[in-house]
mmCIF file of C-alpha atoms and ligand atoms in Angstrom:
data_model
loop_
_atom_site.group_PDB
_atom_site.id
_atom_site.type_symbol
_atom_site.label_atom_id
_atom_site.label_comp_id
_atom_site.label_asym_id
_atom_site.label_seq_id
_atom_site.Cartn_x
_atom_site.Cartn_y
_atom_site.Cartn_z
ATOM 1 C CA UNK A 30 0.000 0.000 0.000
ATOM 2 C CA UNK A 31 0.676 3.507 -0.926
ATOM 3 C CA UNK A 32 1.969 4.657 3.278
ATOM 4 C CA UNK A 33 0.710 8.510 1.952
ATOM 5 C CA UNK A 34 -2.742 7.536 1.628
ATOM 6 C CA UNK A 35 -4.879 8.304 3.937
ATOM 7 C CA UNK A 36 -7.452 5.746 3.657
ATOM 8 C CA UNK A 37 -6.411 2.386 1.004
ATOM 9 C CA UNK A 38 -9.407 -0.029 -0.171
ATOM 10 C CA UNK A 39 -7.606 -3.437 -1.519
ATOM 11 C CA UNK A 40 -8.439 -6.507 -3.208
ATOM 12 C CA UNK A 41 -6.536 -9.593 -3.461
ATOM 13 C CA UNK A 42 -6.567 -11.110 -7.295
ATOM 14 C CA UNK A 43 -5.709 -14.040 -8.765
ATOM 15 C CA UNK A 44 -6.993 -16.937 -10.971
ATOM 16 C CA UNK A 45 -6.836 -15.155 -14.263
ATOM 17 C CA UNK A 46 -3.439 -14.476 -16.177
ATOM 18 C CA UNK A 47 -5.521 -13.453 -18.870
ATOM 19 C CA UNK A 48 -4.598 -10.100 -19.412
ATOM 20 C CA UNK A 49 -7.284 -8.618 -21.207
ATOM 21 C CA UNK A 50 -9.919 -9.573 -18.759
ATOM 22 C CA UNK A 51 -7.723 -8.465 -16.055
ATOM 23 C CA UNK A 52 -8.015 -5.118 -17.239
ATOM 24 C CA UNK A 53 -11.923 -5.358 -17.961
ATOM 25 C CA UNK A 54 -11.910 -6.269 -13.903
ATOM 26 C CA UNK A 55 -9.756 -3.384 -13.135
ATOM 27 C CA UNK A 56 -11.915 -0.823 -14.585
ATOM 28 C CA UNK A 57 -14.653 -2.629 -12.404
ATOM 29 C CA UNK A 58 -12.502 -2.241 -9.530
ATOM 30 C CA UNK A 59 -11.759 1.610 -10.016
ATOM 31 C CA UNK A 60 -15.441 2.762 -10.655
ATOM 32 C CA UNK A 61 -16.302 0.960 -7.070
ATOM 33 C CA UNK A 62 -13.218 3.227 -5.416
ATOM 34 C CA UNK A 63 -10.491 1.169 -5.079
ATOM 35 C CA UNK A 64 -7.118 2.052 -4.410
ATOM 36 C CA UNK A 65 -4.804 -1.096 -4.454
ATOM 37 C CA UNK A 66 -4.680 -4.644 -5.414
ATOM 38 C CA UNK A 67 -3.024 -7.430 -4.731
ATOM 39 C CA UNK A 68 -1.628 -9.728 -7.149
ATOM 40 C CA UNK A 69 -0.561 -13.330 -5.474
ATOM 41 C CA UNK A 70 3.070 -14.395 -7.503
ATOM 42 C CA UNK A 71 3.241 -18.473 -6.781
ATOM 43 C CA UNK A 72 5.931 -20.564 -7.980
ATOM 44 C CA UNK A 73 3.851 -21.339 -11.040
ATOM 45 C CA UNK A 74 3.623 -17.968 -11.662
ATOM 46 C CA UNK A 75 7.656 -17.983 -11.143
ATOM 47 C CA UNK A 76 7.595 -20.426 -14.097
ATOM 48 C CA UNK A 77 5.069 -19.748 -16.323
ATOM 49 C CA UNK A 78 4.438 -16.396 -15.850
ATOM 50 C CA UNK A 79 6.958 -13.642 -15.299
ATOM 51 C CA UNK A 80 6.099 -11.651 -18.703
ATOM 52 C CA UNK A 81 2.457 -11.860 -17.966
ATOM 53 C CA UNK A 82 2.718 -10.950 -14.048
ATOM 54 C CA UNK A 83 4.624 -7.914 -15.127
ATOM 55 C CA UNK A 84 2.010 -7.007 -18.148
ATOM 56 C CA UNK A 85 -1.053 -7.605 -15.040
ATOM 57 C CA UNK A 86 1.026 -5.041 -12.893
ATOM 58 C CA UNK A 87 1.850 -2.853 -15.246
ATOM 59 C CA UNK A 88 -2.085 -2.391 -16.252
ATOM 60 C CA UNK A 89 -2.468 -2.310 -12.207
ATOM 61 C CA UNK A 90 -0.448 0.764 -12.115
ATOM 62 C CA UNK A 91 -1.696 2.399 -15.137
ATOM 63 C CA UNK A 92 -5.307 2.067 -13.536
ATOM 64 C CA UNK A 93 -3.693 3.815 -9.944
ATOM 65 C CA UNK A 94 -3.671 1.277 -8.375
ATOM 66 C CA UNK A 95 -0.625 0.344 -5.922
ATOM 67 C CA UNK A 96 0.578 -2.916 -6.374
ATOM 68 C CA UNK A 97 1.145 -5.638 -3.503
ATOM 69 C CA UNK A 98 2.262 -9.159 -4.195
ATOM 70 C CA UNK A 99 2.522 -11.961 -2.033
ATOM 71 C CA UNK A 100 4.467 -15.337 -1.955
ATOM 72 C CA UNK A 101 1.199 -17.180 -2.575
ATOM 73 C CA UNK A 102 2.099 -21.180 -1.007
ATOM 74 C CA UNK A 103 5.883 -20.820 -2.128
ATOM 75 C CA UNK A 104 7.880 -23.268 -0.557
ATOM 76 C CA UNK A 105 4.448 -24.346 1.372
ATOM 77 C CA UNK A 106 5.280 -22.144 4.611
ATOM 78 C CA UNK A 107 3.177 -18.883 3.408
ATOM 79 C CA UNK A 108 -0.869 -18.868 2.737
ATOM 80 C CA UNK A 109 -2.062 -19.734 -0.654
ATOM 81 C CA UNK A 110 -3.900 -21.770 -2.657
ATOM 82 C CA UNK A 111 -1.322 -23.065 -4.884
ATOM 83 C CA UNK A 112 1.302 -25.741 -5.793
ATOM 84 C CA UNK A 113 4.979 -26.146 -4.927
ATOM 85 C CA UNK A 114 8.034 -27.440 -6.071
ATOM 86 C CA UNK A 115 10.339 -26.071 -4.004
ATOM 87 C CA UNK A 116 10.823 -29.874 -2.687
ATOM 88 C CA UNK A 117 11.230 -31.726 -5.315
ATOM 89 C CA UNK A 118 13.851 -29.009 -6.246
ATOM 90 C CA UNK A 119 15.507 -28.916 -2.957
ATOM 91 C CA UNK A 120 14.813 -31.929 -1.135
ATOM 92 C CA UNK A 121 17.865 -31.032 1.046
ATOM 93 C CA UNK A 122 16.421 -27.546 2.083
ATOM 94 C CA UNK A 123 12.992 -28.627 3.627
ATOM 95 C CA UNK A 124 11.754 -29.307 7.152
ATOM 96 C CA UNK A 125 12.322 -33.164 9.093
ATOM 97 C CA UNK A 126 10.300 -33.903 11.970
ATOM 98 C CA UNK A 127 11.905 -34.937 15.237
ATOM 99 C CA UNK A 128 11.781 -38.479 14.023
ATOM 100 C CA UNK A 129 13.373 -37.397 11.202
ATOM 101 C CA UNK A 130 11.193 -37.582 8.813
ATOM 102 C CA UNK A 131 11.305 -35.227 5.611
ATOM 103 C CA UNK A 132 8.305 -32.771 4.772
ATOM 104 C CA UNK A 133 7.592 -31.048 1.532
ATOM 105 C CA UNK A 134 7.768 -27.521 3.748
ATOM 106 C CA UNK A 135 10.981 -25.226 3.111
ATOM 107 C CA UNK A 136 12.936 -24.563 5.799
ATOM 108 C CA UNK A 137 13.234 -20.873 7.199
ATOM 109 C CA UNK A 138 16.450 -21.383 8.147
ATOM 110 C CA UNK A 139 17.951 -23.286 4.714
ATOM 111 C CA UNK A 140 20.187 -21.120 2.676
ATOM 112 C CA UNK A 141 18.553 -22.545 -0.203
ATOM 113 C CA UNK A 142 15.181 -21.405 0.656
ATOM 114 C CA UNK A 143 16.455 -17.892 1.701
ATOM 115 C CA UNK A 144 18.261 -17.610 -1.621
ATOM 116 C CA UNK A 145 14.807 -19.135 -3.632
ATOM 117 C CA UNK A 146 13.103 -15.743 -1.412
ATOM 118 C CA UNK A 147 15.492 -13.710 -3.049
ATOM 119 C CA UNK A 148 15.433 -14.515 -6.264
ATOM 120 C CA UNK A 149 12.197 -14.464 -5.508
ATOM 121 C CA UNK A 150 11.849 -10.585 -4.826
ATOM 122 C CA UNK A 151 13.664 -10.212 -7.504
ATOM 123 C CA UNK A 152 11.522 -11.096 -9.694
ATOM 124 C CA UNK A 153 8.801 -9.299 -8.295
ATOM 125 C CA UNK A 154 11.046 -6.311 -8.284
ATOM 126 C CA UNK A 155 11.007 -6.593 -11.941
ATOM 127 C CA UNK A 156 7.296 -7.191 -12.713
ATOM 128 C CA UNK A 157 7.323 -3.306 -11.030
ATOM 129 C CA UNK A 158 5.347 -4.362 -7.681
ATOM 130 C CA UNK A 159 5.143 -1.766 -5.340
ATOM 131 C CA UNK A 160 4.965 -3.781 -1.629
ATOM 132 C CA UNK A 161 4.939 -7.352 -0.210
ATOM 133 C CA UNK A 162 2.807 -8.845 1.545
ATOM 134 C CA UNK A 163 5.209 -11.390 3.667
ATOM 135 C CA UNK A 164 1.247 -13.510 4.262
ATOM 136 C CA UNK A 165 1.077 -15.969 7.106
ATOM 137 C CA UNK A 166 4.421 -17.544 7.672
ATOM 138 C CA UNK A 167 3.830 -20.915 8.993
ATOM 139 C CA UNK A 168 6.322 -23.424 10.570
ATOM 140 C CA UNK A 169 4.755 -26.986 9.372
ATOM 141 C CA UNK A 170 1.338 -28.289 11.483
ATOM 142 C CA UNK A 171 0.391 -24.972 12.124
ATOM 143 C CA UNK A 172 -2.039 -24.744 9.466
ATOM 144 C CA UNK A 173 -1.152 -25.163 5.321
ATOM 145 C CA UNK A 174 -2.040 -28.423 3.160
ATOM 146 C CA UNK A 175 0.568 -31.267 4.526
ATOM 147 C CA UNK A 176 -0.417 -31.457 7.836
ATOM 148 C CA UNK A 177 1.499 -33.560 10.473
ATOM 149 C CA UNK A 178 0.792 -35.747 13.694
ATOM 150 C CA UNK A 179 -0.378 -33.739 16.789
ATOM 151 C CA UNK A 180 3.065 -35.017 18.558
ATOM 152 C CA UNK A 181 5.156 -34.423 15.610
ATOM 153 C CA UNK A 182 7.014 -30.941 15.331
ATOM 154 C CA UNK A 183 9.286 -29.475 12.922
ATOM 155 C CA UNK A 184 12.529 -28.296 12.177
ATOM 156 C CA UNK A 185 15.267 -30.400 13.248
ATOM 157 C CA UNK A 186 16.878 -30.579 9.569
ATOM 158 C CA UNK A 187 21.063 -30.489 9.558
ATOM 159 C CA UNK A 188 20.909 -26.914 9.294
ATOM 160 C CA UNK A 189 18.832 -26.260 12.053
ATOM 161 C CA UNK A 190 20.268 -28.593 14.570
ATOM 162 C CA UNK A 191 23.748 -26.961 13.212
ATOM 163 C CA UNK A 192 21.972 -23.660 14.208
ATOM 164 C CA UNK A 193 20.794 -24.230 17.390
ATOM 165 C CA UNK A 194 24.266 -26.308 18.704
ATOM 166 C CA UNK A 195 26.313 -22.979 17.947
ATOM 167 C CA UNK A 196 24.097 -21.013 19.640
ATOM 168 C CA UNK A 197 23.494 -22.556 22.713
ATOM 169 C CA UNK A 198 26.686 -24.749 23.118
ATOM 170 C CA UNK A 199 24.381 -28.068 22.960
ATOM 171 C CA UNK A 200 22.659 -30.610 20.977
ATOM 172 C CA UNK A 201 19.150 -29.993 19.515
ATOM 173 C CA UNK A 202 16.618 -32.030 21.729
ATOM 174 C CA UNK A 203 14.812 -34.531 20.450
ATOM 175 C CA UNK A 204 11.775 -34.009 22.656
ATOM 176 C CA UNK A 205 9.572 -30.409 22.014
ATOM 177 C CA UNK A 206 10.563 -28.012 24.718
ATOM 178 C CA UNK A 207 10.449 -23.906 25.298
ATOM 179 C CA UNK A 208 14.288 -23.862 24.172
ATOM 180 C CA UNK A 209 13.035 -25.609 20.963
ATOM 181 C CA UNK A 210 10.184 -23.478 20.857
ATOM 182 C CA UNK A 211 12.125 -20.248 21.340
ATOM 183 C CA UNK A 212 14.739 -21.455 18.627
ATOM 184 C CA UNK A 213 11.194 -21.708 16.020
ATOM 185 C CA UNK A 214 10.349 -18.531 17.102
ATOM 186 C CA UNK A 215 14.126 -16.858 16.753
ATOM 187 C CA UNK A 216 14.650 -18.694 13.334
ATOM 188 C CA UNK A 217 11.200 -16.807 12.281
ATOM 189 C CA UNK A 218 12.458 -13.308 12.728
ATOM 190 C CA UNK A 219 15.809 -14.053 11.778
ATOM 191 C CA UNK A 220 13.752 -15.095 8.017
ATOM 192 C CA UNK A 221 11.842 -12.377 8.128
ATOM 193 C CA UNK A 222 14.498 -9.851 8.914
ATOM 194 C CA UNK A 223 16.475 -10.483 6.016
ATOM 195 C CA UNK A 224 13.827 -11.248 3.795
ATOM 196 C CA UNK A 225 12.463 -7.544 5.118
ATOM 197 C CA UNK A 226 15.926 -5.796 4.817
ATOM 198 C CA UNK A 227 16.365 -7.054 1.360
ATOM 199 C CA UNK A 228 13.083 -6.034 0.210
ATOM 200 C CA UNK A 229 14.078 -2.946 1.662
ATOM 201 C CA UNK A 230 17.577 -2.646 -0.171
ATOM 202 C CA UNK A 231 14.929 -2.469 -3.297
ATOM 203 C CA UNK A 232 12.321 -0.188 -2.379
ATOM 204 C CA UNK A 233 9.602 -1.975 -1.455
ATOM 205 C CA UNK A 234 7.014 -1.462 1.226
ATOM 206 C CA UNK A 235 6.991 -4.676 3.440
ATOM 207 C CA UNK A 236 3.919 -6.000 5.331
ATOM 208 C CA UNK A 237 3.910 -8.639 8.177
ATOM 209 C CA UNK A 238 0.885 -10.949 8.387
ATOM 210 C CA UNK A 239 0.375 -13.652 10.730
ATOM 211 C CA UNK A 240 -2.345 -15.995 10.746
ATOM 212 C CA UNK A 241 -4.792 -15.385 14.264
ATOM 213 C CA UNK A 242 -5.311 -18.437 16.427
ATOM 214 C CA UNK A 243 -9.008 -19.175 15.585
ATOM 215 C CA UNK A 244 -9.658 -21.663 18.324
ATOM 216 C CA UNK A 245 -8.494 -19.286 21.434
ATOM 217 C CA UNK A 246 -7.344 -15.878 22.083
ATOM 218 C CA UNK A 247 -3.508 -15.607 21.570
ATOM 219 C CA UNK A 248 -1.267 -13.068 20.367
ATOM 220 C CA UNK A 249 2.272 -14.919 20.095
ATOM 221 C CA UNK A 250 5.405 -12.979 20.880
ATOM 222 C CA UNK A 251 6.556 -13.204 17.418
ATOM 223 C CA UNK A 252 3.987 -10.797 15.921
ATOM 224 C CA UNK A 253 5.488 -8.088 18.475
ATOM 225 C CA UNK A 254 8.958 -8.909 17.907
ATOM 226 C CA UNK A 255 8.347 -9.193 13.781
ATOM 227 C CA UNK A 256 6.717 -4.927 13.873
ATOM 228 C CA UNK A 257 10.608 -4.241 15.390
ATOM 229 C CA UNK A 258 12.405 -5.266 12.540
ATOM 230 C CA UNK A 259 13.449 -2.358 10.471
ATOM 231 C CA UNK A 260 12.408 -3.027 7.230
ATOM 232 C CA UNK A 261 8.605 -3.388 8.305
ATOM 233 C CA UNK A 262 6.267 -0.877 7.303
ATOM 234 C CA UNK A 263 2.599 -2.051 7.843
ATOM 235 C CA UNK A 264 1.454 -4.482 10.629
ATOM 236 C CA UNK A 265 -1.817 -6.223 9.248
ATOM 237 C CA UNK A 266 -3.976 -9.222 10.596
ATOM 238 C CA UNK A 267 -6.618 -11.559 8.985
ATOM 239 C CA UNK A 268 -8.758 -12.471 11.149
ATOM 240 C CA UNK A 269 -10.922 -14.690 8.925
ATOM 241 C CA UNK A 270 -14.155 -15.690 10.924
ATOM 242 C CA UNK A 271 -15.654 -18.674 8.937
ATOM 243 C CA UNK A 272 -15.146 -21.991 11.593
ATOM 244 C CA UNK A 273 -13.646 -19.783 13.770
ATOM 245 C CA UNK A 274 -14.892 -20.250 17.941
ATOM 246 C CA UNK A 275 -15.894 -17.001 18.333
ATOM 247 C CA UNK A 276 -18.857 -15.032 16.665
ATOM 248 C CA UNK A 277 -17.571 -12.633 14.072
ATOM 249 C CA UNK A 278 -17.564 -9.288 15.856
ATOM 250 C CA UNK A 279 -15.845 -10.527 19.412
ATOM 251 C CA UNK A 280 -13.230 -12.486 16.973
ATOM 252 C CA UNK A 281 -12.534 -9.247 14.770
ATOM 253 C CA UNK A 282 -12.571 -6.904 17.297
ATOM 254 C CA UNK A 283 -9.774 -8.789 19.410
ATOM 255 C CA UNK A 284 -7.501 -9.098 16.833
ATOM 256 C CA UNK A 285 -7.801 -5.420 15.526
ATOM 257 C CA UNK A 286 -6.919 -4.406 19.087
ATOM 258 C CA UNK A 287 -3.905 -6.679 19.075
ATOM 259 C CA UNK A 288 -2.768 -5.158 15.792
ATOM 260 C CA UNK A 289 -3.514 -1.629 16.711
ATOM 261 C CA UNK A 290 -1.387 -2.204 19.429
ATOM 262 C CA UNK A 291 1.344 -3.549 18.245
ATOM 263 C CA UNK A 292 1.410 -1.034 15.082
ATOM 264 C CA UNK A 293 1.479 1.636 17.079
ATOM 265 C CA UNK A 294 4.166 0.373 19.165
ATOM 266 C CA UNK A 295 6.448 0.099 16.614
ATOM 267 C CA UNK A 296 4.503 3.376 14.593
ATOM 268 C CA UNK A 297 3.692 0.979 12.151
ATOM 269 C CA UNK A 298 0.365 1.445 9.761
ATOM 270 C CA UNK A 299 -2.291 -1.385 10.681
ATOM 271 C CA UNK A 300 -3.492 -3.145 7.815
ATOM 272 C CA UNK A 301 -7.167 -5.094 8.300
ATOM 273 C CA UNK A 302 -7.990 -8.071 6.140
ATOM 274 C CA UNK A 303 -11.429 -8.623 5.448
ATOM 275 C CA UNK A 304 -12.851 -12.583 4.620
ATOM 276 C CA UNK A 305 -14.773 -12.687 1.681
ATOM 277 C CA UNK A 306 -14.527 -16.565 0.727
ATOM 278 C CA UNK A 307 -16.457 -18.949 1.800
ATOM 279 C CA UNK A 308 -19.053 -16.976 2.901
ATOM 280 C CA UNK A 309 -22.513 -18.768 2.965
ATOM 281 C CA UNK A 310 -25.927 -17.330 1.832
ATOM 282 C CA UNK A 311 -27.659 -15.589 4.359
ATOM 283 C CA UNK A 312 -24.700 -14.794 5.886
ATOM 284 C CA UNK A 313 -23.338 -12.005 3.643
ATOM 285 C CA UNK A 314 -24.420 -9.056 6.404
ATOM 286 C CA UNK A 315 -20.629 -10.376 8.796
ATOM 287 C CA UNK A 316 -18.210 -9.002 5.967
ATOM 288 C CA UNK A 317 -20.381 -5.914 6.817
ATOM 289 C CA UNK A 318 -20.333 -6.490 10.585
ATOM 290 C CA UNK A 319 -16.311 -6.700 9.845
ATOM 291 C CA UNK A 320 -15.957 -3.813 7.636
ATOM 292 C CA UNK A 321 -17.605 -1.899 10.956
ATOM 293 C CA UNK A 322 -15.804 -3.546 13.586
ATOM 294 C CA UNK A 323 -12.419 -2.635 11.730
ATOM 295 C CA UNK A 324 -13.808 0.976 10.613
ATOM 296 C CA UNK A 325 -15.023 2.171 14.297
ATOM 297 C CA UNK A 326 -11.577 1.215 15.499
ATOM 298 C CA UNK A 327 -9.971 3.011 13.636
ATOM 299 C CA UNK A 328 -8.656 1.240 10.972
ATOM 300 C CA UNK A 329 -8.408 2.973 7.836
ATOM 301 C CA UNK A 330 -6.177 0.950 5.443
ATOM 302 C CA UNK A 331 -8.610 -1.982 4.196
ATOM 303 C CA UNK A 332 -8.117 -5.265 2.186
ATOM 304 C CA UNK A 333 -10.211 -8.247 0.880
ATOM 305 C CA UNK A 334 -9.796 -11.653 0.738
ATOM 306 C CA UNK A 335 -10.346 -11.699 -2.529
ATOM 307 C CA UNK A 336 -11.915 -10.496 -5.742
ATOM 308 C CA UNK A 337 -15.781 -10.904 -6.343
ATOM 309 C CA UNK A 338 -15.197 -13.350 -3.124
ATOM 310 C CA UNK A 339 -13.475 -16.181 -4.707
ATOM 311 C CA UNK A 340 -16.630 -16.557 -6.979
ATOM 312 C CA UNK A 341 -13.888 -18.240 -9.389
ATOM 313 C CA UNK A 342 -12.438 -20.869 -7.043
ATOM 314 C CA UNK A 343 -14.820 -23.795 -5.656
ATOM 315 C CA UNK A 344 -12.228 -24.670 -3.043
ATOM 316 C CA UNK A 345 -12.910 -21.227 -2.121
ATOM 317 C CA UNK A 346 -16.006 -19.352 -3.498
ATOM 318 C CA UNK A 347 -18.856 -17.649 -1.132
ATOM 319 C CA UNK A 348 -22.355 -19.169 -2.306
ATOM 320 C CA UNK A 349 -23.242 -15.361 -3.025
ATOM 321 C CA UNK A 350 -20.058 -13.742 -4.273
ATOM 322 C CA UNK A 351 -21.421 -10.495 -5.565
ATOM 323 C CA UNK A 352 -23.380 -9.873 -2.684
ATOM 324 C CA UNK A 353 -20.218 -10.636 -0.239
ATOM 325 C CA UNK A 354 -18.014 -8.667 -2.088
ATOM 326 C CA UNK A 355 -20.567 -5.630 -2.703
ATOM 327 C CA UNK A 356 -21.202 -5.748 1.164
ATOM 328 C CA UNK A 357 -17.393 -5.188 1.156
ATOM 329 C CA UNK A 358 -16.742 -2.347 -0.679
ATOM 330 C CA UNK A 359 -20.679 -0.774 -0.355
ATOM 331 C CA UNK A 360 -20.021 -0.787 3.176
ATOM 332 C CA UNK A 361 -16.714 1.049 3.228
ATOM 333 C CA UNK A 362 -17.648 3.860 0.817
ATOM 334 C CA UNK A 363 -20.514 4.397 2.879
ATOM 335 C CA UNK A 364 -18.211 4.669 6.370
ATOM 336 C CA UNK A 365 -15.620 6.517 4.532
ATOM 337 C CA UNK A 366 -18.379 9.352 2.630
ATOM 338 C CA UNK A 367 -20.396 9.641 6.249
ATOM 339 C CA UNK A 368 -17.045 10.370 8.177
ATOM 340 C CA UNK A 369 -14.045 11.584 6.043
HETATM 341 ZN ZN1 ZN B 423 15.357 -26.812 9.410
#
C-alpha cells in the first residue's frame, strides 16, 4: 500500500493471467473506489508467468492502483492456494520432523530457501510491484495443506540442529521443549528480517501478516517482535471468521486491538484483512459487521480476501459472491463518505 494515503481499499486477485480480462476487472474495480490490489506471484507464476505478471502489474499501475504481491504457497510455509516445487527441487532444504522424517515444507532457516526468497523478490522487483505482503508464515502443522501428527514438530533438519548447537553450546533435543520453541520462534524473525531488509535494499514497502489463532485468544510474541524489525512498514492481521470459535464481531474486534497495538508500538500502519470466501448465503451481512468492527476502530487501510469473493475458485467461493463482495466495498464507501 501507498503509506501517503490516507485511507487504502484493496483486493486480493488471482486466478486469471488473462490479461485482457484483467483489465476489464480493473476498470470494475476503479469505478467501485479502489485504491490497491493485490496480485498473489506463486511458484507457477515464477515459471510460467513472469512476462504476464509484469504485463497484469503494469495495467495495475496504469489504472492507480498500488501494487502488492505476495508469496502465494511458495515453498508451502506462506498462505495460498497453490502448488509447490520447491521440494522436489531442494529436497535437502525442507523441514524433518523430530523423528526425522522429511516434509515437503521449506525450511526458514535453509540457505537454499532464503536464496529461492530472493530470487524471488527479484523477480517481483522486476514485474514493477510496489509492496509485499510477507502472508502468514507458517512453521509446518500450524495450518497449510501437509499437515502432520499432533506429537510431531518441525525443524530439526542439519541446518537447524547446526543452528541451534552454535548457539546454545548443545545438541538440539529430540523431545519439544520452550528452548526448541524459542529457537522456532528466533529462526522466524531471523527469516523475516532479512527477507524484510532485502526487500528494503529495493524499495519496497513490506507487510507482516500472521495468521490469528481461531480456536483461542492468543497473540504470540513473534507478531510483536516481527513490527521491530526495520524493514517493516505495515502491521496487518486476517482475522478470517468462517469456523472460527468465536462469533464474528468478538473475533474481529480482538484481533484489531492486538494489531492496533502492536502497530502503534512500533509506529507501524495497521493493515485489516477482510474474509470474503467462503461466505454462505444468508450470511453475507458479517463481511459488513467486519468492515464496521475494523472501521469504528480506527482502521483505515482496508483489504479483501479476494476479488468478487473467490466466486472463481470452488475450493474457495462464497455461495453469493457479488453480494459478499458488494457488502465489502458498499459498506466502506458508505463509512468513509459519512465520516471523512
Ligand atoms: Zn530446518
Amino acid at each position: 500500500m501507498d503509506l501517503m494515503r490516507p485511507f487504502t481499499m484493496g483486493t486480493s486477485y488471482f486466478g486469471n493471467r488473462m490479461v485482457q480480462h484483467v483489465k476489464k476487472d480493473l476498470e470494475t474495480l476503479k469505478k467501485e473506489g479502489y485504491t490497491d490490489i493485490l496480485h498473489t506471484v506463486s511458484e507457477n507464476d515464477l515459471k510460467f508467468y513472469r512476462g504476464t505478471m509484469k504485463e497484469i502489474i503494469e495495467a495495475s499501475k496504469k489504472e492507480g492502483f498500488t501494487v502488492t504481491v505476495s508469496p502465494w504457497s511458495i515453498g508451502l510455509v506462506f498462505g495460498g492456494e497453490a502448488f509447490s516445487e520447491f521440494h522436489i527441487l531442494h529436497p535437502e532444504a525442507c523441514q524433518v520432523t523430530q523423528h526425522g522424517k522429511q516434509l515437503p515444507q521449506a525450511c526458514f532457516n535453509h540457505p537454499e530457501f532464503r536464496k529461492f526468497m530472493k530470487d524471488w523478490v527479484d523477480a517481483v522487483k522486476k514485474m514493477g510491484a510496489d509492496a509485499i505482503l510477507w502472508d502468514e508464515p507458517h512453521w509446518a502443522g500450524n495450518g497449510g495443506w501437509y499437515s502432520i501428527k499432533d506429537d510431531e514438530w518441525t525443524c530439526r533438519c542439519k541446518t537447524c540442529q547446526g543452528i541451534f548447537e552454535e548457539k546454545s553450546g548443545r545438541q538440539m533435543p529430540g523431545e519439544w521443549s520452550t528452548d526448541v520453541e524459542e529457537f522456532r520462534k528466533d529462526s522466524m524473525i531471523d527469516f523475516l528480517k532479512e527477507m524484510t531488509d532485502y526487500a528494503k535494499g529495493k524499495d519496497f514497502t513490506n507487510i507482516i501478516c500472521f495468521f490469528p489463532n481461531r480456536r483461542k485468544f492468543e497473540v504470540p510474541s513473534e507478531w510483536e517482535e516481527a513490527a521491530c524489525l526495520e524493514g517493516v512498514d505495515v502491521f496487518a492481521t486476517d482475522p478470517y471468521w468462517v469456523g472460527a470459535n468465536y462469533e464474528v464481531e468478538k473475533f474481529i474486534s480482538f484481533y484489531v486491538e492486538q494489531a492496533i497495538r502492536i502497530a502503534e508500538a512500533n509506529n507501524l500502519k495497521v493493515q485489516l484483512y477482510i474474509q470474503n470466501f467462503r461466505i454462505e448465503e444468508g450470511k453475507e451481512h458479517q463481511v459488513e459487521t467486519a468492515v464496521r468492527v475494523g472501521w469504528e476502530k480506527g482502521i483505515r487501510h482496508f483489504y479483501t480476501w479476494g476479488f468478487n469473493s473467490c466466486g472463481h475458485m470452488s475450493f474457495l467461493a462464497s455461495d453469493r459472491p457479488e453480494k459478499a463482495f458488494e457488502n465489502y466495498h458498499g459498506t466502506l464507501r458508505k463509512l468513509k463518505s459519512k465520516k471523512g
